[in-house]
Amino acid sequence: MKRIATILLAGLALGCFVLAQGTLSLTGAGATFPYPMYSKWFDEYHKKNPSLEINYQSIGSGGGIKQITEGTVDFGATDGPMNDDQLKAYQDKHGSGILHFPTVLGAVVPTYNIPGVTASLNFTPEALAGIYLGKVTKWNDPLIADANKGVKLPADDIIVVHRAESSGTTYVWTDYLSKVSEEWKTKVGKAAAVKWPTPTALGGQGNEGVTGTVKNTPDSIGYVELIYAESNKIPYGNVKNAAGVFVKASLAGVTAAAAGAAKVMPDDFRVSITNAPGKDAYPISSFTWLLIPAKFSDAAKRDAIKGFVSWMLTDGQNYAEALSYAKLPKEVVAKEKKALNNIQ
Amino acid sequence: MATTTTTVPSADPVAGSRSFLSRLRDGDEIARLITFLFAASVVLITILLVYELWQGSALPRHQFGFSFFRTSVWDPVFDQFGALPFIYGTLVTSAVALLIAVPLGIGAAIFLAELAPLRLSDTLEFFIDLLAAVPSVIYGLLGIFIIVPLMRRVIQPELKQVLGILPLFKGPAFGLGFLTAGMVLAIMIIPYIISVSREILLSVPRDQREAALALGATRWESTWKVVVPFARAGIIGSIFLALARALGETMAVTMVIGNTPIISASLLSPGDSIASVIASQFKEATGELYTQSLIELGLVLFLLTFILNGLARIMIVVTSKRGSGLGRA
Amino acid sequence: MSARLRWRKFVSAFMLSMTGVCALVAVSVLFLILGYLVFHGGASVSWSFFTRLPAPVGETGGGMANAIVGSAKLLLLATLIGVPIGFFGAIYLAEFSGTTTAFVVRYAADLMNGVPSIVIGIFAYSLAVLPFKHFSTFAGGFALGLMMIPITLRSTEEFLRSVPVSLREGAMALGASKWKTIVTVIVPSAYRGILTTILLAFARVAGETAPLLFTALGNRFWSPGWNQPTASLPVAIYNYAISPYEDWHRQAWAAGLVLLGLILVINIVARGVLARGISVSRS
């Protein structure tokens, strides 16, 4: 038995040694919103560069911001851009800045599980705000029913599902609600983690958790990134945009929402495109960003991440639409390519 | 009485006795020193742990003081943190767990200690010990895929129909929530109650039982009215141990409790517990106050389990000192 | 027989059979758990489960090879950290220490034992992750190792103390020094118990998830060396179980079966070792 143990030990050590040879490993953490996209990208990129592993852990945007600020990961990811306080905190801690790089565009959809209802419901901003404020409590409330004549809605209590942890998707959702509802703006505000006004609600871990909870809980409603609702085949609703049109989340709708912002993109790429103008725009759209330090102490890691971002801006974009994420507008791509030089 | 062995050179009284003896003594001294260092490191690590918890929660302690325990608001946006919902959730789920596990556990322990023939008792105890070895995440797995749907589709609607007037069973049947978490916890802590209580009961002296039977008591009366009261302190100790275990359970609870910081009278409501909220929010807590508030929760949990474990040990020692004879044959 | 006596006898028979029911319920839970795991996970435990890396999110066909290897590395490290401290500390307690020191050390160990695993995770994060600026296998192994210390310490001490005085005295009478007695006589005669202890401590931390969440984090690829985050079976089960993907659910069941199978096998072997040991050293 002792001999077996020694052999196992030696084998394990050898295995680690062998695996460690020449493999550069980068660790990133953050948003669950783009996780399907990122996992596909890092997988494909690894196939092209077998000696580079980019390990991405989807722990939520808040986690991405926190861990990159602590310096425990090489890059972060978030759908809620870092605010000025957070940027300052990073600067103070590291002596250099943190850069935002948009990767793709996505949509946050209201997804629901109502027994007997398979149609795509129409949601007005008032309905969505009302539900999440806890004022609209039943599915057959006029605020919902009036926009959905012809659909039989049950008189059941609405079960609200939200994110349990700090989340960029929550940021996008609350950003939208703050724009369309004055009450939401003053009472709750927009942030990655808020105090939810509904007395009874369920929390899910990550986009994955919310999707799973909605899927398993009748009469529930949640907010998730489009691909999660699509790939799990749960119904999601159309949302009335600023132009008064009910739009179903789609690549076209998200691209239309980003069109205006692309032309006036700020240098740090932090911008909100919720409730964008235009009749085709899907109102709950968002960019999602990689958080990359402006200064790397490890040249190999810096080159690796720059190489990935270059690939992501060109070849990588071709994988986006298959996963229901919209490509970046070309103005943004051009601007990012130049911004890559800011990474030292 | 000369020693007759051949192998020990120190027996040589003339040549190198002092040098060898001193070397031997050094050998022992070295051994003592090395092992002492390892033992001391245990103490040092523990002190460091408490220190880290204390220091790491300095901000909220100074800012909120004792109101941390009275506030039910957990608002990361406005930097308001109150522990009440999590303390509530921890206590409620543990209470439900005890309500289910204690009668079952003590009943089973009585069976194993008093009724079952020794072979059967040992075999069953073997299986109970295996049950104690099942990790939390496996219970969580079964919780999510088996127990929660069962609760949502069958059990909770039934409870609402029968007992719906009570505030305990109001609200929609989520499947997740306090009741489900309490049930999963109950399964997890039963083995502890059974194995400790069984040992305690087995250690109750034979003459106690025999005296009762001699006075005409039935088997049950002898057990319930004489043996169990005799072992009462130890059994309570086992309950404290199980409770301490339940308080600290993380994974199984976080997977079925619903992850919402709510205080609700209804057992069907989702909620959160201290261990569960730390697990789900620690990695994402941005800002010192948020992170440190979670650490303060960890400190609270640590103190609770510390006190309970201490009490448990005292009570178990008290009982085993009482029953210093053999149990039944 | 009076009516009252008949009633009391009935109550007695009834209550005692109820306790039997309680015992039956408690034991059958174990088999229910195993049954569900085999039923749901059995089919998914395939060759690809053991040999392939995870596939991108939403795609099927991935496996948990890296989680299995990751768990092995974590547990190896945990054993290397936890067992020596527990073992040598126990030798100190059993052979060298005075009563006050022994009390303090045992108290500290019991304290550590009672610490909830999530709190150990916080501690390991601040000690092994923050200062080094990355999540790592090492930090995860450190957290698990901490949990192994108190179990190993207390149990090993018990087994060392249980070595018959006659053996110790015999060695002393033959002129052996203390450390030599320990090495050649005491430890070897207690080795079964010590081995059992190590196996049980190992099985205990094999299933721990919470401490790994903030230390080893996770990895979708192989984890090179000891300084990178790593996947592990328990964390993989957790992440996959709360996800909405059917394929991941199946993999979670399979992983659960593998993990529980491993833990139960170790437990059974350990208790078997101990039982044989007891029957052998009858004198």
mmCIF file of N, CA and C in Angstrom, chain A residues 156-266:
data_model
loop_
_atom_site.group_PDB
_atom_site.id
_atom_site.type_symbol
_atom_site.label_atom_id
_atom_site.label_comp_id
_atom_site.label_asym_id
_atom_site.label_seq_id
_atom_site.Cartn_x
_atom_site.Cartn_y
_atom_site.Cartn_z
ATOM 1 N N ASP A 156 -53.247 34.490 -10.276
ATOM 2 C CA ASP A 156 -52.266 34.007 -9.298
ATOM 3 C C ASP A 156 -51.334 35.113 -8.845
ATOM 4 N N ASP A 157 -50.747 34.905 -7.648
ATOM 5 C CA ASP A 157 -49.751 35.846 -7.140
ATOM 6 C C ASP A 157 -48.488 35.741 -7.987
ATOM 7 N N ILE A 158 -47.897 36.896 -8.264
ATOM 8 C CA ILE A 158 -46.642 36.901 -9.021
ATOM 9 C C ILE A 158 -45.493 36.631 -8.057
ATOM 10 N N ILE A 159 -44.645 35.686 -8.431
ATOM 11 C CA ILE A 159 -43.456 35.416 -7.620
ATOM 12 C C ILE A 159 -42.274 36.067 -8.320
ATOM 13 N N VAL A 160 -41.693 37.056 -7.654
ATOM 14 C CA VAL A 160 -40.604 37.821 -8.262
ATOM 15 C C VAL A 160 -39.269 37.128 -7.987
ATOM 16 N N VAL A 161 -38.472 36.982 -9.027
ATOM 17 C CA VAL A 161 -37.145 36.396 -8.846
ATOM 18 C C VAL A 161 -36.108 37.448 -9.194
ATOM 19 N N HIS A 162 -35.087 37.554 -8.371
ATOM 20 C CA HIS A 162 -34.010 38.507 -8.661
ATOM 21 C C HIS A 162 -32.683 37.829 -8.393
ATOM 22 N N ARG A 163 -31.609 38.555 -8.604
ATOM 23 C CA ARG A 163 -30.292 37.995 -8.367
ATOM 24 C C ARG A 163 -29.976 38.052 -6.875
ATOM 25 N N ALA A 164 -29.407 36.966 -6.378
ATOM 26 C CA ALA A 164 -29.067 36.925 -4.959
ATOM 27 C C ALA A 164 -27.796 37.699 -4.676
ATOM 28 N N GLU A 165 -26.908 37.771 -5.663
ATOM 29 C CA GLU A 165 -25.625 38.412 -5.412
ATOM 30 C C GLU A 165 -25.479 39.659 -6.276
ATOM 31 N N SER A 166 -24.349 40.312 -6.132
ATOM 32 C CA SER A 166 -24.073 41.548 -6.833
ATOM 33 C C SER A 166 -23.917 41.255 -8.327
ATOM 34 N N SER A 167 -24.717 41.906 -9.177
ATOM 35 C CA SER A 167 -24.793 41.471 -10.568
ATOM 36 C C SER A 167 -24.894 42.627 -11.548
ATOM 37 N N GLY A 168 -24.173 42.512 -12.653
ATOM 38 C CA GLY A 168 -24.267 43.515 -13.711
ATOM 39 C C GLY A 168 -25.619 43.468 -14.388
ATOM 40 N N THR A 169 -26.170 42.258 -14.472
ATOM 41 C CA THR A 169 -27.498 42.135 -15.069
ATOM 42 C C THR A 169 -28.504 42.908 -14.237
ATOM 43 N N THR A 170 -28.348 42.839 -12.916
ATOM 44 C CA THR A 170 -29.204 43.644 -12.049
ATOM 45 C C THR A 170 -28.980 45.118 -12.330
ATOM 46 N N TYR A 171 -27.719 45.479 -12.554
ATOM 47 C CA TYR A 171 -27.410 46.874 -12.842
ATOM 48 C C TYR A 171 -28.158 47.340 -14.077
ATOM 49 N N VAL A 172 -28.119 46.539 -15.140
ATOM 50 C CA VAL A 172 -28.803 46.910 -16.377
ATOM 51 C C VAL A 172 -30.302 47.008 -16.137
ATOM 52 N N TRP A 173 -30.858 46.030 -15.432
ATOM 53 C CA TRP A 173 -32.295 45.993 -15.161
ATOM 54 C C TRP A 173 -32.726 47.211 -14.348
ATOM 55 N N THR A 174 -31.982 47.497 -13.275
ATOM 56 C CA THR A 174 -32.365 48.630 -12.427
ATOM 57 C C THR A 174 -32.059 49.955 -13.109
ATOM 58 N N ASP A 175 -31.045 49.963 -13.973
ATOM 59 C CA ASP A 175 -30.766 51.176 -14.746
ATOM 60 C C ASP A 175 -31.972 51.503 -15.620
ATOM 61 N N TYR A 176 -32.504 50.480 -16.279
ATOM 62 C CA TYR A 176 -33.681 50.662 -17.125
ATOM 63 C C TYR A 176 -34.877 51.124 -16.291
ATOM 64 N N LEU A 177 -35.130 50.418 -15.168
ATOM 65 C CA LEU A 177 -36.279 50.779 -14.345
ATOM 66 C C LEU A 177 -36.146 52.193 -13.798
ATOM 67 N N SER A 178 -34.922 52.610 -13.475
ATOM 68 C CA SER A 178 -34.726 53.967 -12.963
ATOM 69 C C SER A 178 -35.053 54.993 -14.039
ATOM 70 N N LYS A 179 -34.815 54.631 -15.294
ATOM 71 C CA LYS A 179 -35.107 55.586 -16.367
ATOM 72 C C LYS A 179 -36.593 55.681 -16.650
ATOM 73 N N VAL A 180 -37.321 54.591 -16.473
ATOM 74 C CA VAL A 180 -38.747 54.617 -16.835
ATOM 75 C C VAL A 180 -39.674 54.816 -15.656
ATOM 76 N N SER A 181 -39.137 54.740 -14.433
ATOM 77 C CA SER A 181 -40.013 54.898 -13.286
ATOM 78 C C SER A 181 -39.366 55.805 -12.254
ATOM 79 N N GLU A 182 -39.987 56.956 -12.048
ATOM 80 C CA GLU A 182 -39.443 57.911 -11.077
ATOM 81 C C GLU A 182 -39.446 57.296 -9.680
ATOM 82 N N GLU A 183 -40.520 56.530 -9.392
ATOM 83 C CA GLU A 183 -40.625 55.917 -8.072
ATOM 84 C C GLU A 183 -39.475 54.925 -7.839
ATOM 85 N N TRP A 184 -39.180 54.152 -8.869
ATOM 86 C CA TRP A 184 -38.081 53.192 -8.728
ATOM 87 C C TRP A 184 -36.771 53.938 -8.493
ATOM 88 N N LYS A 185 -36.599 55.029 -9.247
ATOM 89 C CA LYS A 185 -35.334 55.747 -9.159
ATOM 90 C C LYS A 185 -35.081 56.263 -7.754
ATOM 91 N N THR A 186 -36.150 56.811 -7.115
ATOM 92 C CA THR A 186 -35.928 57.385 -5.788
ATOM 93 C C THR A 186 -35.946 56.314 -4.709
ATOM 94 N N LYS A 187 -36.802 55.307 -4.911
ATOM 95 C CA LYS A 187 -36.962 54.332 -3.834
ATOM 96 C C LYS A 187 -35.828 53.297 -3.814
ATOM 97 N N VAL A 188 -35.426 52.880 -4.999
ATOM 98 C CA VAL A 188 -34.474 51.762 -5.033
ATOM 99 C C VAL A 188 -33.146 52.147 -5.653
ATOM 100 N N GLY A 189 -33.218 52.797 -6.815
ATOM 101 C CA GLY A 189 -31.982 53.220 -7.440
ATOM 102 C C GLY A 189 -31.411 52.166 -8.372
ATOM 103 N N LYS A 190 -30.284 52.520 -8.998
ATOM 104 C CA LYS A 190 -29.664 51.564 -9.898
ATOM 105 C C LYS A 190 -28.302 51.147 -9.329
ATOM 106 N N ALA A 191 -28.122 49.832 -9.268
ATOM 107 C CA ALA A 191 -26.850 49.319 -8.749
ATOM 108 C C ALA A 191 -26.776 47.837 -9.034
ATOM 109 N N ALA A 192 -25.620 47.283 -8.757
ATOM 110 C CA ALA A 192 -25.457 45.855 -8.998
ATOM 111 C C ALA A 192 -26.150 45.026 -7.922
ATOM 112 N N ALA A 193 -26.373 45.604 -6.769
ATOM 113 C CA ALA A 193 -27.099 44.885 -5.720
ATOM 114 C C ALA A 193 -27.973 45.905 -5.019
ATOM 115 N N VAL A 194 -29.271 45.665 -4.996
ATOM 116 C CA VAL A 194 -30.178 46.631 -4.395
ATOM 117 C C VAL A 194 -31.006 45.954 -3.320
ATOM 118 N N LYS A 195 -31.730 46.826 -2.570
ATOM 119 C CA LYS A 195 -32.659 46.293 -1.602
ATOM 120 C C LYS A 195 -33.982 46.148 -2.344
ATOM 121 N N TRP A 196 -34.373 44.903 -2.613
ATOM 122 C CA TRP A 196 -35.563 44.662 -3.413
ATOM 123 C C TRP A 196 -36.818 44.978 -2.623
ATOM 124 N N PRO A 197 -37.705 45.811 -3.202
ATOM 125 C CA PRO A 197 -38.881 46.245 -2.452
ATOM 126 C C PRO A 197 -39.948 45.163 -2.259
ATOM 127 N N THR A 198 -39.954 44.136 -3.088
ATOM 128 C CA THR A 198 -41.016 43.143 -2.939
ATOM 129 C C THR A 198 -40.797 42.344 -1.669
ATOM 130 N N PRO A 199 -41.847 42.212 -0.853
ATOM 131 C CA PRO A 199 -41.680 41.509 0.423
ATOM 132 C C PRO A 199 -41.304 40.046 0.262
ATOM 133 N N THR A 200 -41.931 39.376 -0.708
ATOM 134 C CA THR A 200 -41.512 37.983 -0.918
ATOM 135 C C THR A 200 -40.919 37.869 -2.294
ATOM 136 N N ALA A 201 -39.692 37.434 -2.368
ATOM 137 C CA ALA A 201 -39.077 37.242 -3.673
ATOM 138 C C ALA A 201 -38.042 36.147 -3.526
ATOM 139 N N LEU A 202 -37.664 35.551 -4.624
ATOM 140 C CA LEU A 202 -36.635 34.508 -4.582
ATOM 141 C C LEU A 202 -35.347 35.027 -5.167
ATOM 142 N N GLY A 203 -34.238 34.576 -4.607
ATOM 143 C CA GLY A 203 -32.951 34.990 -5.138
ATOM 144 C C GLY A 203 -32.313 33.840 -5.886
ATOM 145 N N GLY A 204 -31.724 34.126 -7.036
ATOM 146 C CA GLY A 204 -31.009 33.081 -7.780
ATOM 147 C C GLY A 204 -29.557 33.460 -7.921
ATOM 148 N N GLN A 205 -28.677 32.452 -7.963
ATOM 149 C CA GLN A 205 -27.243 32.701 -8.088
ATOM 150 C C GLN A 205 -26.865 32.791 -9.552
ATOM 151 N N GLY A 206 -26.505 33.983 -9.989
ATOM 152 C CA GLY A 206 -26.092 34.117 -11.378
ATOM 153 C C GLY A 206 -27.291 34.052 -12.312
ATOM 154 N N ASN A 207 -27.042 34.404 -13.564
ATOM 155 C CA ASN A 207 -28.093 34.278 -14.571
ATOM 156 C C ASN A 207 -28.601 32.839 -14.597
ATOM 157 N N GLU A 208 -27.650 31.933 -14.381
ATOM 158 C CA GLU A 208 -28.009 30.520 -14.381
ATOM 159 C C GLU A 208 -29.028 30.211 -13.302
ATOM 160 N N GLY A 209 -28.770 30.754 -12.119
ATOM 161 C CA GLY A 209 -29.659 30.478 -10.997
ATOM 162 C C GLY A 209 -31.047 31.057 -11.205
ATOM 163 N N VAL A 210 -31.095 32.286 -11.724
ATOM 164 C CA VAL A 210 -32.413 32.904 -11.937
ATOM 165 C C VAL A 210 -33.191 32.114 -12.981
ATOM 166 N N THR A 211 -32.509 31.734 -14.062
ATOM 167 C CA THR A 211 -33.180 30.948 -15.107
ATOM 168 C C THR A 211 -33.726 29.666 -14.521
ATOM 169 N N GLY A 212 -32.892 28.988 -13.752
ATOM 170 C CA GLY A 212 -33.315 27.728 -13.163
ATOM 171 C C GLY A 212 -34.506 27.913 -12.240
ATOM 172 N N THR A 213 -34.455 28.989 -11.437
ATOM 173 C CA THR A 213 -35.541 29.215 -10.492
ATOM 174 C C THR A 213 -36.849 29.513 -11.218
ATOM 175 N N VAL A 214 -36.780 30.367 -12.251
ATOM 176 C CA VAL A 214 -38.002 30.687 -13.004
ATOM 177 C C VAL A 214 -38.549 29.425 -13.664
ATOM 178 N N LYS A 215 -37.639 28.644 -14.224
ATOM 179 C CA LYS A 215 -38.050 27.427 -14.921
ATOM 180 C C LYS A 215 -38.788 26.485 -13.989
ATOM 181 N N ASN A 216 -38.373 26.471 -12.726
ATOM 182 C CA ASN A 216 -38.952 25.512 -11.797
ATOM 183 C C ASN A 216 -40.073 26.062 -10.934
ATOM 184 N N THR A 217 -40.331 27.375 -11.010
ATOM 185 C CA THR A 217 -41.317 27.963 -10.107
ATOM 186 C C THR A 217 -42.472 28.531 -10.897
ATOM 187 N N PRO A 218 -43.646 27.930 -10.821
ATOM 188 C CA PRO A 218 -44.799 28.451 -11.536
ATOM 189 C C PRO A 218 -45.166 29.843 -11.014
ATOM 190 N N ASP A 219 -45.675 30.677 -11.917
ATOM 191 C CA ASP A 219 -46.104 32.047 -11.598
ATOM 192 C C ASP A 219 -44.949 32.977 -11.287
ATOM 193 N N SER A 220 -43.755 32.625 -11.714
ATOM 194 C CA SER A 220 -42.627 33.486 -11.392
ATOM 195 C C SER A 220 -42.224 34.339 -12.580
ATOM 196 N N ILE A 221 -41.517 35.426 -12.267
ATOM 197 C CA ILE A 221 -40.939 36.273 -13.303
ATOM 198 C C ILE A 221 -39.528 36.622 -12.900
ATOM 199 N N GLY A 222 -38.617 36.654 -13.860
ATOM 200 C CA GLY A 222 -37.237 37.003 -13.533
ATOM 201 C C GLY A 222 -36.641 37.778 -14.687
ATOM 202 N N TYR A 223 -35.417 38.302 -14.475
ATOM 203 C CA TYR A 223 -34.754 39.023 -15.562
ATOM 204 C C TYR A 223 -33.431 38.326 -15.842
ATOM 205 N N VAL A 224 -33.240 37.922 -17.093
ATOM 206 C CA VAL A 224 -32.015 37.207 -17.448
ATOM 207 C C VAL A 224 -31.523 37.660 -18.815
ATOM 208 N N GLU A 225 -30.269 37.334 -19.089
ATOM 209 C CA GLU A 225 -29.732 37.621 -20.407
ATOM 210 C C GLU A 225 -30.421 36.712 -21.423
ATOM 211 N N LEU A 226 -30.598 37.258 -22.625
ATOM 212 C CA LEU A 226 -31.388 36.599 -23.668
ATOM 213 C C LEU A 226 -31.037 35.135 -23.899
ATOM 214 N N ILE A 227 -29.747 34.832 -24.007
ATOM 215 C CA ILE A 227 -29.349 33.474 -24.372
ATOM 216 C C ILE A 227 -29.804 32.454 -23.335
ATOM 217 N N TYR A 228 -29.866 32.884 -22.066
ATOM 218 C CA TYR A 228 -30.280 31.956 -21.029
ATOM 219 C C TYR A 228 -31.733 31.549 -21.198
ATOM 220 N N ALA A 229 -32.583 32.543 -21.541
ATOM 221 C CA ALA A 229 -33.996 32.210 -21.748
ATOM 222 C C ALA A 229 -34.160 31.359 -22.998
ATOM 223 N N GLU A 230 -33.392 31.723 -24.046
ATOM 224 C CA GLU A 230 -33.532 30.996 -25.306
ATOM 225 C C GLU A 230 -33.096 29.550 -25.178
ATOM 226 N N SER A 231 -31.882 29.351 -24.645
ATOM 227 C CA SER A 231 -31.359 27.977 -24.650
ATOM 228 C C SER A 231 -32.118 27.090 -23.679
ATOM 229 N N ASN A 232 -32.811 27.683 -22.716
ATOM 230 C CA ASN A 232 -33.594 26.856 -21.811
ATOM 231 C C ASN A 232 -35.058 26.831 -22.183
ATOM 232 N N LYS A 233 -35.367 27.446 -23.320
ATOM 233 C CA LYS A 233 -36.701 27.411 -23.892
ATOM 234 C C LYS A 233 -37.772 27.857 -22.913
ATOM 235 N N ILE A 234 -37.490 28.953 -22.209
ATOM 236 C CA ILE A 234 -38.567 29.509 -21.390
ATOM 237 C C ILE A 234 -39.038 30.803 -22.050
ATOM 238 N N PRO A 235 -40.335 31.081 -21.978
ATOM 239 C CA PRO A 235 -40.873 32.249 -22.669
ATOM 240 C C PRO A 235 -40.358 33.551 -22.065
ATOM 241 N N TYR A 236 -40.162 34.555 -22.906
ATOM 242 C CA TYR A 236 -39.804 35.870 -22.421
ATOM 243 C C TYR A 236 -40.643 36.908 -23.163
ATOM 244 N N GLY A 237 -40.825 38.033 -22.515
ATOM 245 C CA GLY A 237 -41.804 38.985 -23.022
ATOM 246 C C GLY A 237 -41.235 40.057 -23.923
ATOM 247 N N ASN A 238 -42.145 40.779 -24.587
ATOM 248 C CA ASN A 238 -41.769 41.944 -25.371
ATOM 249 C C ASN A 238 -41.859 43.150 -24.464
ATOM 250 N N VAL A 239 -40.952 44.102 -24.667
ATOM 251 C CA VAL A 239 -40.959 45.288 -23.814
ATOM 252 C C VAL A 239 -41.225 46.516 -24.675
ATOM 253 N N LYS A 240 -42.027 47.419 -24.128
ATOM 254 C CA LYS A 240 -42.366 48.636 -24.872
ATOM 255 C C LYS A 240 -41.184 49.582 -24.788
ATOM 256 N N ASN A 241 -40.701 50.044 -25.939
ATOM 257 C CA ASN A 241 -39.522 50.900 -25.896
ATOM 258 C C ASN A 241 -39.913 52.380 -25.831
ATOM 259 N N ALA A 242 -38.903 53.243 -25.864
ATOM 260 C CA ALA A 242 -39.149 54.675 -25.691
ATOM 261 C C ALA A 242 -40.037 55.234 -26.793
ATOM 262 N N ALA A 243 -40.026 54.576 -27.965
ATOM 263 C CA ALA A 243 -40.858 55.055 -29.077
ATOM 264 C C ALA A 243 -42.258 54.494 -29.009
ATOM 265 N N GLY A 244 -42.560 53.709 -27.993
ATOM 266 C CA GLY A 244 -43.909 53.201 -27.826
ATOM 267 C C GLY A 244 -44.182 51.877 -28.523
ATOM 268 N N VAL A 245 -43.150 51.237 -29.055
ATOM 269 C CA VAL A 245 -43.350 49.978 -29.782
ATOM 270 C C VAL A 245 -42.961 48.810 -28.885
ATOM 271 N N PHE A 246 -43.773 47.725 -28.916
ATOM 272 C CA PHE A 246 -43.401 46.528 -28.156
ATOM 273 C C PHE A 246 -42.372 45.749 -28.970
ATOM 274 N N VAL A 247 -41.173 45.622 -28.417
ATOM 275 C CA VAL A 247 -40.092 44.966 -29.152
ATOM 276 C C VAL A 247 -39.682 43.694 -28.427
ATOM 277 N N LYS A 248 -39.524 42.640 -29.212
ATOM 278 C CA LYS A 248 -38.995 41.415 -28.625
ATOM 279 C C LYS A 248 -37.469 41.463 -28.755
ATOM 280 N N ALA A 249 -36.796 41.004 -27.714
ATOM 281 C CA ALA A 249 -35.336 41.073 -27.723
ATOM 282 C C ALA A 249 -34.774 40.265 -28.887
ATOM 283 N N SER A 250 -33.889 40.913 -29.637
ATOM 284 C CA SER A 250 -33.289 40.222 -30.775
ATOM 285 C C SER A 250 -31.995 40.926 -31.122
ATOM 286 N N LEU A 251 -31.219 40.320 -32.010
ATOM 287 C CA LEU A 251 -29.966 40.939 -32.421
ATOM 288 C C LEU A 251 -30.231 42.309 -33.039
ATOM 289 N N ALA A 252 -31.257 42.370 -33.866
ATOM 290 C CA ALA A 252 -31.570 43.645 -34.538
ATOM 291 C C ALA A 252 -31.928 44.705 -33.509
ATOM 292 N N GLY A 253 -32.735 44.317 -32.544
ATOM 293 C CA GLY A 253 -33.179 45.285 -31.549
ATOM 294 C C GLY A 253 -32.027 45.819 -30.713
ATOM 295 N N VAL A 254 -31.108 44.925 -30.351
ATOM 296 C CA VAL A 254 -29.967 45.338 -29.546
ATOM 297 C C VAL A 254 -29.026 46.221 -30.362
ATOM 298 N N THR A 255 -28.793 45.812 -31.597
ATOM 299 C CA THR A 255 -27.914 46.615 -32.465
ATOM 300 C C THR A 255 -28.491 48.006 -32.661
ATOM 301 N N ALA A 256 -29.826 48.066 -32.849
ATOM 302 C CA ALA A 256 -30.463 49.378 -33.025
ATOM 303 C C ALA A 256 -30.277 50.225 -31.775
ATOM 304 N N ALA A 257 -30.346 49.589 -30.600
ATOM 305 C CA ALA A 257 -30.194 50.343 -29.360
ATOM 306 C C ALA A 257 -28.796 50.916 -29.239
ATOM 307 N N ALA A 258 -27.826 50.197 -29.772
ATOM 308 C CA ALA A 258 -26.435 50.647 -29.622
ATOM 309 C C ALA A 258 -26.033 51.659 -30.674
ATOM 310 N N ALA A 259 -26.836 51.729 -31.741
ATOM 311 C CA ALA A 259 -26.421 52.540 -32.892
ATOM 312 C C ALA A 259 -26.125 53.982 -32.513
ATOM 313 N N GLY A 260 -27.031 54.579 -31.733
ATOM 314 C CA GLY A 260 -26.825 55.978 -31.373
ATOM 315 C C GLY A 260 -25.601 56.156 -30.506
ATOM 316 N N ALA A 261 -25.428 55.285 -29.539
ATOM 317 C CA ALA A 261 -24.321 55.430 -28.592
ATOM 318 C C ALA A 261 -22.981 55.245 -29.264
ATOM 319 N N ALA A 262 -22.951 54.417 -30.315
ATOM 320 C CA ALA A 262 -21.669 54.106 -30.949
ATOM 321 C C ALA A 262 -20.991 55.360 -31.471
ATOM 322 N N LYS A 263 -21.808 56.295 -31.935
ATOM 323 C CA LYS A 263 -21.194 57.475 -32.530
ATOM 324 C C LYS A 263 -20.630 58.421 -31.476
ATOM 325 N N VAL A 264 -21.168 58.350 -30.266
ATOM 326 C CA VAL A 264 -20.694 59.289 -29.249
ATOM 327 C C VAL A 264 -20.069 58.544 -28.076
ATOM 328 N N MET A 265 -19.413 57.431 -28.385
ATOM 329 C CA MET A 265 -18.824 56.610 -27.332
ATOM 330 C C MET A 265 -17.727 57.367 -26.595
ATOM 331 N N PRO A 266 -17.842 57.467 -25.280
ATOM 332 C CA PRO A 266 -16.781 58.145 -24.518
ATOM 333 C C PRO A 266 -15.487 57.331 -24.576
#
